[in-house]
PDB file of C-alpha atoms in Angstrom:
ATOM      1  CA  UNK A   1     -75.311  89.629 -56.343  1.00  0.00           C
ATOM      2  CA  UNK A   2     -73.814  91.891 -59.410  1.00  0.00           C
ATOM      3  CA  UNK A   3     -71.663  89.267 -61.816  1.00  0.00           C
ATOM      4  CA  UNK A   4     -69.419  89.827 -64.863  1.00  0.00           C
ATOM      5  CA  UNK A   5     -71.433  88.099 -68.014  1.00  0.00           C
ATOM      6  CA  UNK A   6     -69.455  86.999 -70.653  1.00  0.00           C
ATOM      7  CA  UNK A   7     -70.696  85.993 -74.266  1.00  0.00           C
ATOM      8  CA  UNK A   8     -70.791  84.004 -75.829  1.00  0.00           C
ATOM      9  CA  UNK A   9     -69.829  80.893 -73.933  1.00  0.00           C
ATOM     10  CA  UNK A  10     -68.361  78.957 -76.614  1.00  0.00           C
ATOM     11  CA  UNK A  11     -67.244  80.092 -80.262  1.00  0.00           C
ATOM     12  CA  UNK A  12     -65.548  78.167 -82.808  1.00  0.00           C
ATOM     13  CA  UNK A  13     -63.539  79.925 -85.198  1.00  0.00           C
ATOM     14  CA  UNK A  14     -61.615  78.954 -88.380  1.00  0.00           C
ATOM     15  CA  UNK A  15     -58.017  79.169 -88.201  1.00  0.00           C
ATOM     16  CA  UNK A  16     -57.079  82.839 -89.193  1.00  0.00           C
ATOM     17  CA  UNK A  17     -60.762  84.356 -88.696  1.00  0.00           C
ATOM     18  CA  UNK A  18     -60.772  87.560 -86.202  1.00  0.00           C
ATOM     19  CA  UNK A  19     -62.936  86.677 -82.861  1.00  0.00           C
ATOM     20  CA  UNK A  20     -64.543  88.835 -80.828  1.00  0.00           C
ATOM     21  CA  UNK A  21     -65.170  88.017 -77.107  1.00  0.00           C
ATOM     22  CA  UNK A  22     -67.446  90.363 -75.492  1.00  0.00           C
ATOM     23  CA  UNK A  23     -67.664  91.601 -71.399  1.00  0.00           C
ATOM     24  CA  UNK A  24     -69.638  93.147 -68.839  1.00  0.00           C
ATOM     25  CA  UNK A  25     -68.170  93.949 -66.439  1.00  0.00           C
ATOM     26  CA  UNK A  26     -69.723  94.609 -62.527  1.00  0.00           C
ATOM     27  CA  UNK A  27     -71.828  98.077 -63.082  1.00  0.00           C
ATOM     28  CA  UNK A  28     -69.832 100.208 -60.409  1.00  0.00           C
ATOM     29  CA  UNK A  29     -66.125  98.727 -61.307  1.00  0.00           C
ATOM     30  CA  UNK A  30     -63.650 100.574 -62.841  1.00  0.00           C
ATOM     31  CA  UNK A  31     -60.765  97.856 -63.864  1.00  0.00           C
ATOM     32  CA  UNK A  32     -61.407  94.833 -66.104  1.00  0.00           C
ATOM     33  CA  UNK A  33     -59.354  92.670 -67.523  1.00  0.00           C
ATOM     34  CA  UNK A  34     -58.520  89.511 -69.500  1.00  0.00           C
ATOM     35  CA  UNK A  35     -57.117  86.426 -68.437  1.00  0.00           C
ATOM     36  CA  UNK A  36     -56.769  83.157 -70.515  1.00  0.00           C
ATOM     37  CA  UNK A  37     -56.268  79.069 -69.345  1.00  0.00           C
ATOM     38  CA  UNK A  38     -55.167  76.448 -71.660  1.00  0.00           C
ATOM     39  CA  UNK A  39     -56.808  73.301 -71.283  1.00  0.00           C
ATOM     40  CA  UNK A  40     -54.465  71.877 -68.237  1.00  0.00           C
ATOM     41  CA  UNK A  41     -52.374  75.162 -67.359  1.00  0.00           C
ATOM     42  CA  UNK A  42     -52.730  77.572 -65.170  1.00  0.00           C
ATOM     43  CA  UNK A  43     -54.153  80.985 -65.855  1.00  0.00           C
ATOM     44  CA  UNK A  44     -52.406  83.459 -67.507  1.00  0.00           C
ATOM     45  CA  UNK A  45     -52.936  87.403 -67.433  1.00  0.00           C
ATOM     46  CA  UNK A  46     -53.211  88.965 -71.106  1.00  0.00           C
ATOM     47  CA  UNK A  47     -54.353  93.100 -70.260  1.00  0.00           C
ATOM     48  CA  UNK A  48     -55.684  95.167 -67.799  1.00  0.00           C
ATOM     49  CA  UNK A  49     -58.056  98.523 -68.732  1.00  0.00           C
ATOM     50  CA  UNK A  50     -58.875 101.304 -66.834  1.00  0.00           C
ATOM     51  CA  UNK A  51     -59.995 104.821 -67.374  1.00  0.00           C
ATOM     52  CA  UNK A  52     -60.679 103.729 -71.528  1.00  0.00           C
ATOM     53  CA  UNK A  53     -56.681 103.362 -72.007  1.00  0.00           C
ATOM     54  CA  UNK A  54     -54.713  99.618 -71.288  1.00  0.00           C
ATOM     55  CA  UNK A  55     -52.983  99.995 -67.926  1.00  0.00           C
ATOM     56  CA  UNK A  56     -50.550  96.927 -68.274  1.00  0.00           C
ATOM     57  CA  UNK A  57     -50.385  94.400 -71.135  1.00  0.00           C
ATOM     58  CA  UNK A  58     -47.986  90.843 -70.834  1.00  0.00           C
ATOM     59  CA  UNK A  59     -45.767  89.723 -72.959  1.00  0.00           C
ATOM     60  CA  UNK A  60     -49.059  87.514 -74.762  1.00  0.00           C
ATOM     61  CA  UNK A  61     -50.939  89.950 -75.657  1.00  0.00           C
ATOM     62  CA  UNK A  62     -49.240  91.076 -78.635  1.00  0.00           C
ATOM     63  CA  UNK A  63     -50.010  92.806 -81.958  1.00  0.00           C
ATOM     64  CA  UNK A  64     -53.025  89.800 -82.518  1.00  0.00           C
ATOM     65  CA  UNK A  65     -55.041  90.815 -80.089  1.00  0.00           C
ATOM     66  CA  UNK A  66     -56.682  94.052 -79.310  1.00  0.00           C
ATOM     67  CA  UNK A  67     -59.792  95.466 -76.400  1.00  0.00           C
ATOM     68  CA  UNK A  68     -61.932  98.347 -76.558  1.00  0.00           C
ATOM     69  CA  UNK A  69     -64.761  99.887 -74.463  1.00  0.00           C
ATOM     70  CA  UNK A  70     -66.909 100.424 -76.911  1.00  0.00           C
ATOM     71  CA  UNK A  71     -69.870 101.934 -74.904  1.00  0.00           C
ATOM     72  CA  UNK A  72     -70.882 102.156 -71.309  1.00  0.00           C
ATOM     73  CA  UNK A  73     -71.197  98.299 -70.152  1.00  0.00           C
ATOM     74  CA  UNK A  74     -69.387  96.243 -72.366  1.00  0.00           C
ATOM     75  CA  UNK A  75     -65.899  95.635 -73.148  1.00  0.00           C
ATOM     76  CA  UNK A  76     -63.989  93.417 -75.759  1.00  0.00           C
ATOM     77  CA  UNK A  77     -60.868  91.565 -76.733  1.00  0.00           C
ATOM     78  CA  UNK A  78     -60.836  91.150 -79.686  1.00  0.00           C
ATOM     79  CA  UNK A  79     -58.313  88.535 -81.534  1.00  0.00           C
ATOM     80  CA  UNK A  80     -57.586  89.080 -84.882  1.00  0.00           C
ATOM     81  CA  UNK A  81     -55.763  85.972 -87.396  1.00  0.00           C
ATOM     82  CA  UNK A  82     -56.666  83.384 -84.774  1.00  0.00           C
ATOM     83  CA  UNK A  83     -54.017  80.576 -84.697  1.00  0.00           C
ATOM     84  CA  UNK A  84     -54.679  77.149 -83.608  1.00  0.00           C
ATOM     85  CA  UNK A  85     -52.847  77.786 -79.881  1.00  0.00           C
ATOM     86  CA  UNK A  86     -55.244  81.028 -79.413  1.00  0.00           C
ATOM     87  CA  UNK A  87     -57.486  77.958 -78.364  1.00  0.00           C
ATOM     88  CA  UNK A  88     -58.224  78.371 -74.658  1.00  0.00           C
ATOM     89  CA  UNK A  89     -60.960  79.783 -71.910  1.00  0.00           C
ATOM     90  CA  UNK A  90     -60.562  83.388 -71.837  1.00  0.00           C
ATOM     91  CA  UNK A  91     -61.624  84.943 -68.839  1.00  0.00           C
ATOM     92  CA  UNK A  92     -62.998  88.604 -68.134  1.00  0.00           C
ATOM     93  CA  UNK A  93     -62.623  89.785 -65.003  1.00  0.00           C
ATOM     94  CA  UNK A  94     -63.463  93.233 -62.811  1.00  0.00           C
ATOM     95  CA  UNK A  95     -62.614  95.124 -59.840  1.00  0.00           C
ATOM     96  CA  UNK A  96     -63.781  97.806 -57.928  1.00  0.00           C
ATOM     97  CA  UNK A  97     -59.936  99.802 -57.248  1.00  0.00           C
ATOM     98  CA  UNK A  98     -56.785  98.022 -58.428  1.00  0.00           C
ATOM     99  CA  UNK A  99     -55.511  95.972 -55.789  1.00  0.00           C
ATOM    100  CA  UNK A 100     -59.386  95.049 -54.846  1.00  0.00           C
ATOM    101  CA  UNK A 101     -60.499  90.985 -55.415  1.00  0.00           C
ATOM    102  CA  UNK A 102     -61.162  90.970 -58.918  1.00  0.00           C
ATOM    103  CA  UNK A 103     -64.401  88.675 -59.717  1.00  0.00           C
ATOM    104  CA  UNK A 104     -64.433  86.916 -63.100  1.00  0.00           C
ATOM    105  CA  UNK A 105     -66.972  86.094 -65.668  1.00  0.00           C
ATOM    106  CA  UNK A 106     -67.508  82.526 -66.472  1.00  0.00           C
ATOM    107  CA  UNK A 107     -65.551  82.418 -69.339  1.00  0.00           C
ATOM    108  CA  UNK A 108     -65.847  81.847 -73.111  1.00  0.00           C
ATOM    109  CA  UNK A 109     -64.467  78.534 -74.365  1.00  0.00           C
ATOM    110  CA  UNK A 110     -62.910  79.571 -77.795  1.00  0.00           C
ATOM    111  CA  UNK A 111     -61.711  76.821 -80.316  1.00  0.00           C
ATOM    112  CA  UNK A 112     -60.125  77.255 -83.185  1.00  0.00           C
ATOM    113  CA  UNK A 113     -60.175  74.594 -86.029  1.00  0.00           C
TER     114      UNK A 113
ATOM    115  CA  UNK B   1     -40.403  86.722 -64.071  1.00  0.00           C
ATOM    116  CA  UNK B   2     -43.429  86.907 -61.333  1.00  0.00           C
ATOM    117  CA  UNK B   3     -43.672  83.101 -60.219  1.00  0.00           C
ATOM    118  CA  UNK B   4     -45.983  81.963 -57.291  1.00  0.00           C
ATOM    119  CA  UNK B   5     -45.571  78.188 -57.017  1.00  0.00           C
ATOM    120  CA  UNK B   6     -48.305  75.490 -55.308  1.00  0.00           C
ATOM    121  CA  UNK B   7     -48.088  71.938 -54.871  1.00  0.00           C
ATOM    122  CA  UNK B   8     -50.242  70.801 -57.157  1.00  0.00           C
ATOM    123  CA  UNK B   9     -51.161  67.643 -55.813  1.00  0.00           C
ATOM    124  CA  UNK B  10     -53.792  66.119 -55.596  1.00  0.00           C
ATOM    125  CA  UNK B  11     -54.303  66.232 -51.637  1.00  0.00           C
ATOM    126  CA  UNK B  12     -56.564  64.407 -49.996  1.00  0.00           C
ATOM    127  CA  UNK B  13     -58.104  65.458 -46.977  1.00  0.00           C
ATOM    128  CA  UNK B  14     -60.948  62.601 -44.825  1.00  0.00           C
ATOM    129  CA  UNK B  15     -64.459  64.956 -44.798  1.00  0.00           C
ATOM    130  CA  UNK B  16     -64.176  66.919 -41.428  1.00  0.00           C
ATOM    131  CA  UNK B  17     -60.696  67.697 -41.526  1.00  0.00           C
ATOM    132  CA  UNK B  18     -58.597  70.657 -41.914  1.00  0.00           C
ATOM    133  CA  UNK B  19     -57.276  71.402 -44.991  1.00  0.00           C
ATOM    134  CA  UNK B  20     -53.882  73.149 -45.577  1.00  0.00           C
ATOM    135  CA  UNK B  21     -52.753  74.666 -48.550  1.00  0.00           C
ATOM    136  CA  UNK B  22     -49.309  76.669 -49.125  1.00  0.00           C
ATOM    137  CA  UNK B  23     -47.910  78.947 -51.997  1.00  0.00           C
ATOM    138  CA  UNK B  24     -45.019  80.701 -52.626  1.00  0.00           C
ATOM    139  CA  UNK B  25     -44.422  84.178 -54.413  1.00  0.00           C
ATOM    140  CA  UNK B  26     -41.559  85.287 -55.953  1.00  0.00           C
ATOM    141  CA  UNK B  27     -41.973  89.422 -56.186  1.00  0.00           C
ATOM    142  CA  UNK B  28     -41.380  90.906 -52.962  1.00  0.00           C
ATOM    143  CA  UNK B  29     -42.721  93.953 -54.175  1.00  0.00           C
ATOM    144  CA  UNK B  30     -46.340  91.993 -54.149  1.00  0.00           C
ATOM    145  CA  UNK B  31     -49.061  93.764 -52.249  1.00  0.00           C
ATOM    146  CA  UNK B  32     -52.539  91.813 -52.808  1.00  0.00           C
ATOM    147  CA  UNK B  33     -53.067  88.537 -52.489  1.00  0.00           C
ATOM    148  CA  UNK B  34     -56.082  86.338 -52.976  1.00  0.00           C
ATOM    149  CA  UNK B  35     -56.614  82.512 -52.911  1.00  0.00           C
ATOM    150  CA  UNK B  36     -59.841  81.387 -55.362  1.00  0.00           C
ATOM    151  CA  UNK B  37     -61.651  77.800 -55.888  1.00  0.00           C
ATOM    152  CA  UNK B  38     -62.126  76.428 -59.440  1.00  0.00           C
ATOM    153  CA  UNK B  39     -63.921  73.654 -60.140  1.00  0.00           C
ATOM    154  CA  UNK B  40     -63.395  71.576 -63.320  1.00  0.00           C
ATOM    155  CA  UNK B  41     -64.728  73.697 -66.386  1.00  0.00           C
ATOM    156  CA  UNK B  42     -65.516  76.315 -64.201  1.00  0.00           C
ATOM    157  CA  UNK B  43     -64.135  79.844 -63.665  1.00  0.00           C
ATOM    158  CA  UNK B  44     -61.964  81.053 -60.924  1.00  0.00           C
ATOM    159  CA  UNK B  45     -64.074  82.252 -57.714  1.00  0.00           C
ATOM    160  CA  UNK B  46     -62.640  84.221 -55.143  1.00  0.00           C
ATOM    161  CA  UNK B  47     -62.816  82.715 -51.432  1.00  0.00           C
ATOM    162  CA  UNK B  48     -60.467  84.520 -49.720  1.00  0.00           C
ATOM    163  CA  UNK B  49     -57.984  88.294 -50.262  1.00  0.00           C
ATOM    164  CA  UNK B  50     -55.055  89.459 -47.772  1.00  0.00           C
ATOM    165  CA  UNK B  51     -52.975  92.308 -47.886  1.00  0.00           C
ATOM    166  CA  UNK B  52     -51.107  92.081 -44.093  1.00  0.00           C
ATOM    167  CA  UNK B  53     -49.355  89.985 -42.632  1.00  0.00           C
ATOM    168  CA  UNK B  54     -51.004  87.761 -40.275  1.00  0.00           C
ATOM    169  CA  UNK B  55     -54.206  85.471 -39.939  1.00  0.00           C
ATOM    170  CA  UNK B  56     -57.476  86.678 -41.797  1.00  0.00           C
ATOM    171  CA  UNK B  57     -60.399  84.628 -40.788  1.00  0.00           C
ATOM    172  CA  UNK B  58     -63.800  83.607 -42.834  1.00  0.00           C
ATOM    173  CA  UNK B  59     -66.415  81.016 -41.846  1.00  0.00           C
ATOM    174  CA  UNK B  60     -64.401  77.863 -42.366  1.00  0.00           C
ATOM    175  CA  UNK B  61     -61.256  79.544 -44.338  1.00  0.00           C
ATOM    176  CA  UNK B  62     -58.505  80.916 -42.609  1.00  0.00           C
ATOM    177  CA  UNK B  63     -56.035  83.104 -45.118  1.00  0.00           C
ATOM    178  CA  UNK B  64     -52.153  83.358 -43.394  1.00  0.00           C
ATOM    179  CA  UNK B  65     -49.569  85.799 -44.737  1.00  0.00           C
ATOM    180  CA  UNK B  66     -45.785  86.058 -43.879  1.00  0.00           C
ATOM    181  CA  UNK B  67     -44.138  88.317 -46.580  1.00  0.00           C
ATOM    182  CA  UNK B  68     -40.612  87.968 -45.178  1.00  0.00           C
ATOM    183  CA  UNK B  69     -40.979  84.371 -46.475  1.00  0.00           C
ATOM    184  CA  UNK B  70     -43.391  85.225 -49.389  1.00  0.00           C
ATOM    185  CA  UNK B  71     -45.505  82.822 -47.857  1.00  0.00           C
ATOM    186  CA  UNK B  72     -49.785  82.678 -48.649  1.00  0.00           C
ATOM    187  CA  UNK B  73     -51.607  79.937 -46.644  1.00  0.00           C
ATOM    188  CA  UNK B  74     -55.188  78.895 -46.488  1.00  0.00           C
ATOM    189  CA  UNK B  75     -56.746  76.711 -44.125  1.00  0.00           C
ATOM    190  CA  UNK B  76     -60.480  74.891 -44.690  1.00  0.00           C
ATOM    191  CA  UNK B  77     -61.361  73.988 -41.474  1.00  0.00           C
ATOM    192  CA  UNK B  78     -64.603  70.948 -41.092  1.00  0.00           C
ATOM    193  CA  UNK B  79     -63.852  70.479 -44.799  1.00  0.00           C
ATOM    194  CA  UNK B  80     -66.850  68.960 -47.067  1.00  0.00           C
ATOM    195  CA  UNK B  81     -66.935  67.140 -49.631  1.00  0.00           C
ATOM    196  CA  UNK B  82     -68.316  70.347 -52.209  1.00  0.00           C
ATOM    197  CA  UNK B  83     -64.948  71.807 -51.185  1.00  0.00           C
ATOM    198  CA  UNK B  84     -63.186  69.819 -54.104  1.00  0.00           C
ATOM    199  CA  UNK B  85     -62.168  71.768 -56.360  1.00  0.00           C
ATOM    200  CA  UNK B  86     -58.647  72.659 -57.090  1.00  0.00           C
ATOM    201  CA  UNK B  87     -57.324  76.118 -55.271  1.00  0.00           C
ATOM    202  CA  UNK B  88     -55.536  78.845 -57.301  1.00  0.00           C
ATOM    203  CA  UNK B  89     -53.440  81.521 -55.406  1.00  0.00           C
ATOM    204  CA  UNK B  90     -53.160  84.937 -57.433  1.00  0.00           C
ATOM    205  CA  UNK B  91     -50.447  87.427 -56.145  1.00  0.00           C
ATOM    206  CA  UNK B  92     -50.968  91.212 -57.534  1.00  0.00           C
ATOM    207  CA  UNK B  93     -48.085  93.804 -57.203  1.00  0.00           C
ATOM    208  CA  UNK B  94     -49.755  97.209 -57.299  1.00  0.00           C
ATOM    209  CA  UNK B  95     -51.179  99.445 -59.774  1.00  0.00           C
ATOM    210  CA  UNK B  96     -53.712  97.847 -61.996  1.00  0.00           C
ATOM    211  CA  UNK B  97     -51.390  94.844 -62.490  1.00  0.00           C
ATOM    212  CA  UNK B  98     -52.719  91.606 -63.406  1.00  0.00           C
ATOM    213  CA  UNK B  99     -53.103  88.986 -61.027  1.00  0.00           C
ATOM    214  CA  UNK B 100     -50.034  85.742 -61.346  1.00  0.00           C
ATOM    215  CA  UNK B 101     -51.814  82.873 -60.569  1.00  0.00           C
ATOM    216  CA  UNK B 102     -49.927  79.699 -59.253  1.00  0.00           C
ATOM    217  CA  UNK B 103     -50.755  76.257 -60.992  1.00  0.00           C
ATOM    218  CA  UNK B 104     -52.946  75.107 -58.297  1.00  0.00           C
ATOM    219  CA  UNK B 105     -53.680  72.309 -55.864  1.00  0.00           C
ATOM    220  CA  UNK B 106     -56.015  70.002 -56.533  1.00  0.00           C
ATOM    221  CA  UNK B 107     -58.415  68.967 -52.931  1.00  0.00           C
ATOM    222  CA  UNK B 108     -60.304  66.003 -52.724  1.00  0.00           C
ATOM    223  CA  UNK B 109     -62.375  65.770 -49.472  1.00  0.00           C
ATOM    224  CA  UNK B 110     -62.685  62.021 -48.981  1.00  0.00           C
ATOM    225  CA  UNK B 111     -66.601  61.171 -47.455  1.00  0.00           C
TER     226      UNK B 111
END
């Protein structure tokens, strides 16, 4: 059964080092997205993507981070200035249409020291 | 602010039981909704999506929907032991919005 890969699984960064976490998403979806989950809480959307352009952002996903498709399978979020509460299991996710289950990836643990 | 709220437990259900879990959604305007199983360290993975009101059926789960009440249900019937896990429900309004995931209630399926 197709899955969404995510590398790596776990990255530690150095407070205030850019991060890249990288995506692929199912081969014949057309919406990914991002989700994060603090240690204990519940899981939070950051973007969605579709059609190479963000289709909805929240209110996290500010100036610091950043994704990009940058070729045919894979797609990033990049974090840039990492601060010690960007530490967290960030999810990628995919669906076929919006409103469609979306399946996620099993996450990259990121910790920033 | 979308909220959807669970009872986050834990609840504990003897092994061949039925297990019932609730949720509530705030945006009436909410169109999708999906219930998924997450085990400790784990990722979220889908079990069960509704979009009508009603009962939606699947092997053991059972997915209910009342949107006048903003109401999700799901129902593990002959519940096992691998069924603890803690269960997220994710309500999605339209569009290519994100999914607003509730805290989540933790199962334990007592042998």
């Amino acid at each position: 059964e197709p899955e969404v890969t995510q590398t790596p699984s776990h990255q530690v960064t150095q407070m205030g080092q850019e991060v890249i976490l990288r995506c692929v998403p199912i081969s014949n979806h057309l919406y990914f997205y991002w989700y994060r989950q603090i240690l204990g809480q519940k899981v939070e959307f950051l973007v969605s993507f579709y059609n190479n352009e963000i289709s909805e952002k929240s209110e996290i996903f500010d100036d610091q981070f950043s994704v990009e498709r940058p070729d045919g399978s894979n797609f990033t979020l990049k974090i840039r200035s990492t601060k010690l509460e960007d530490s967290a299991m960030y999810f990628c996710a995919s669906s076929r249409q919006s409103n469609q289950p979306q399946h996620f990836g099993d996450g990259t643990r990121l910790s920033i020291l | 602010q979308k909220e959807v709220e669970q009872n986050s437990g834990p609840l504990s259900v003897p092994e061949g039981a039925i297990a019932s879990l609730n949720c509530t959604y705030s945006d009436r305007g909410s169109q999708s909704f999906f219930w998924y199983r997450q085990y400790s360290g784990k990722s979220p993975e889908l079990i069960m999506s509704i979009y009508s009101n009603g009962d939606k059926e699947d092997g053991r789960f059972t997915a209910q929907l009342n949107k006048a009440s903003q109401y999700v249900s799901l129902l593990i019937r002959d519940s096992q032991p691998s069924d603890s896990a803690t269960y997220l429900c994710a309500v999605e309004g339209g569009g290519a919005d994100g999914l607003t995931f509730g805290k989540g209630t933790h199962l334990i399926i007592q042998p």
